[in-house]
Amino acid sequence: MKEILLMLLMVCLFVSCKKQVADEPTPQNNTLYFPPSNSDTWESITPQSLGWNTNEINSLYSFLEQKNTRAFLVLKDGKIVLEKYFGNDIQNRPFTNKSLWYWASAGKTLTAFLVGKAQEEGFLKISDRTSQYLGRGWTRLTNQQEDAITIRHQLTMTSGLNDNVADRDCTRPECLQYLAPAGSRWAYHNAPYTLLEKVVSTATKQSFNNYFNKVLGNKIGMEGSWLSIDFNNVYFSPPRAMARFGLLILNKGKWDKEVIMQDQEFFTQMINTSQNLNLSYGYLWWLNGKTSTMIPYLQTVFPRSLTQNAPMDMFAAMGKNGQLLNIVPSKNLIMIRMGENPDVGDVPFTIQEEIWERLNKIIK
């Protein structure tokens, strides 16, 4: 019943919103600041110095607190402009910039980056059959059906596996059943995504966590850990670790002077439309500014962009209960929200829309 009510809420939201922000200016070329990888130091800049409307900031913070937010950050040119913490962390201590919080499905974007690195280093190709790394029988499909599923299908949510099962997170073969040919249907389905971690670990011959730290986490100073929860592998980190990843992505895979991802073809594909079914989806990233979008658990195509209050070029990592990492290249801007359920259900689209409605009153 809860899921049905959620779907109805999202349908109402997507069909009722008509307003769209104006086209965005050409991306800025301002020099980006990068915090040291081995230090807590992070430069800040005041909203006053940027000419922002400071009269609306307290109203934004009040809204965020009412919506069960724990951490909120806005970065401009890599420097912290807004940073506010609310309530308690998962250990019931006051939330600070050191507190750990879960990324939920926003962590899918970390996995996408690792798949790109594994391809760059020659461990795999995203055109490879998934069964090449998971072995035959990882699903309940015929061999022919199973062999049609590639790593790219897992990255784009187009595996064709049936997402209308009792547990969408279940990665056991009996839970992975045929519904449509691979590549012919978009459906937000956790299980095929989760198995990308096994693909990466098999291809690289090391644990997913070790590979993550080696090629990404340690390189940019991310403090965090992957924890297994039921079928899922969930990333927990302080909010500033999410900001570090956002800054890396804003700079197209380069951390200051060090190139972390050289494969710019993959990087570009990752943050652009990956198939013609859901135009607002890349390789596990959500994309704004497209003419249509789909949302989890519905097969409806909505004739609108992802977040109409946000800049057109914004793209996002989005997770359960409103874990958000928004990147806006045209403004050299990063927005982060971590927290508990903001009372809009499992899908974080509404809270993202509402935050941007208020940010637009502040940012000049």
XYZ file of N, CA and C in Angstrom, residues 14 279-281 286-295 302-310 312 314 348-350 352-353:
90
model
N 4.724 14.737 -11.189
C 5.306 14.822 -12.524
C 4.333 15.365 -13.561
N 15.506 9.058 -21.028
C 16.502 10.038 -21.457
C 17.226 10.675 -20.281
N 16.643 10.583 -19.104
C 17.209 11.230 -17.916
C 18.113 10.299 -17.114
N 18.654 9.278 -17.771
C 19.514 8.326 -17.067
C 20.756 8.030 -17.877
N 21.558 10.315 -12.660
C 20.325 10.959 -13.111
C 20.669 12.289 -13.778
N 19.973 12.600 -14.876
C 20.313 13.754 -15.707
C 19.143 14.722 -15.792
N 19.411 15.990 -15.587
C 18.371 17.006 -15.739
C 18.369 17.551 -17.166
N 17.343 18.335 -17.481
C 17.302 19.066 -18.738
C 16.891 18.261 -19.951
N 16.388 17.056 -19.765
C 15.946 16.232 -20.885
C 14.445 16.436 -21.124
N 13.985 16.030 -22.286
C 12.583 16.260 -22.643
C 11.628 15.293 -21.960
N 12.158 14.213 -21.405
C 11.294 13.260 -20.705
C 12.111 12.515 -19.659
N 11.393 11.885 -18.747
C 12.055 11.098 -17.707
C 11.145 9.970 -17.249
N 11.755 8.958 -16.680
C 11.038 7.886 -16.001
C 11.495 7.876 -14.548
N 10.688 7.268 -13.682
C 11.045 7.182 -12.270
C 10.967 5.727 -11.827
N 7.355 10.402 -18.443
C 6.807 11.722 -18.152
C 7.447 12.765 -19.065
N 6.625 13.596 -19.740
C 7.166 14.589 -20.684
C 7.676 15.840 -19.968
N 8.695 15.683 -19.163
C 9.267 16.788 -18.405
C 10.679 16.399 -17.976
N 11.435 17.384 -17.541
C 12.781 17.103 -17.071
C 12.755 16.575 -15.643
N 13.876 16.112 -15.194
C 13.991 15.481 -13.883
C 13.625 16.424 -12.745
N 14.264 17.599 -12.710
C 14.070 18.569 -11.627
C 13.910 19.948 -12.250
N 12.682 20.416 -12.362
C 12.412 21.610 -13.149
C 12.915 22.889 -12.498
N 13.122 22.875 -11.195
C 13.654 24.066 -10.533
C 15.172 24.164 -10.618
N 15.823 23.090 -11.018
C 17.288 23.050 -11.050
C 17.814 23.511 -12.404
N 19.470 23.436 -15.988
C 19.255 22.418 -17.009
C 20.389 21.408 -17.090
N 22.286 20.313 -14.688
C 22.533 19.581 -13.444
C 22.419 18.073 -13.680
N 13.696 10.318 -4.026
C 14.126 11.640 -3.563
C 13.858 12.785 -4.532
N 12.990 12.582 -5.519
C 12.775 13.636 -6.504
C 12.151 14.890 -5.890
N 11.185 14.721 -5.017
C 10.450 15.868 -4.487
C 11.334 16.762 -3.640
N 14.488 17.151 -3.788
C 15.440 17.832 -4.672
C 14.789 19.042 -5.333
N 13.561 18.860 -5.790
C 12.819 19.972 -6.410
C 12.619 21.105 -5.411
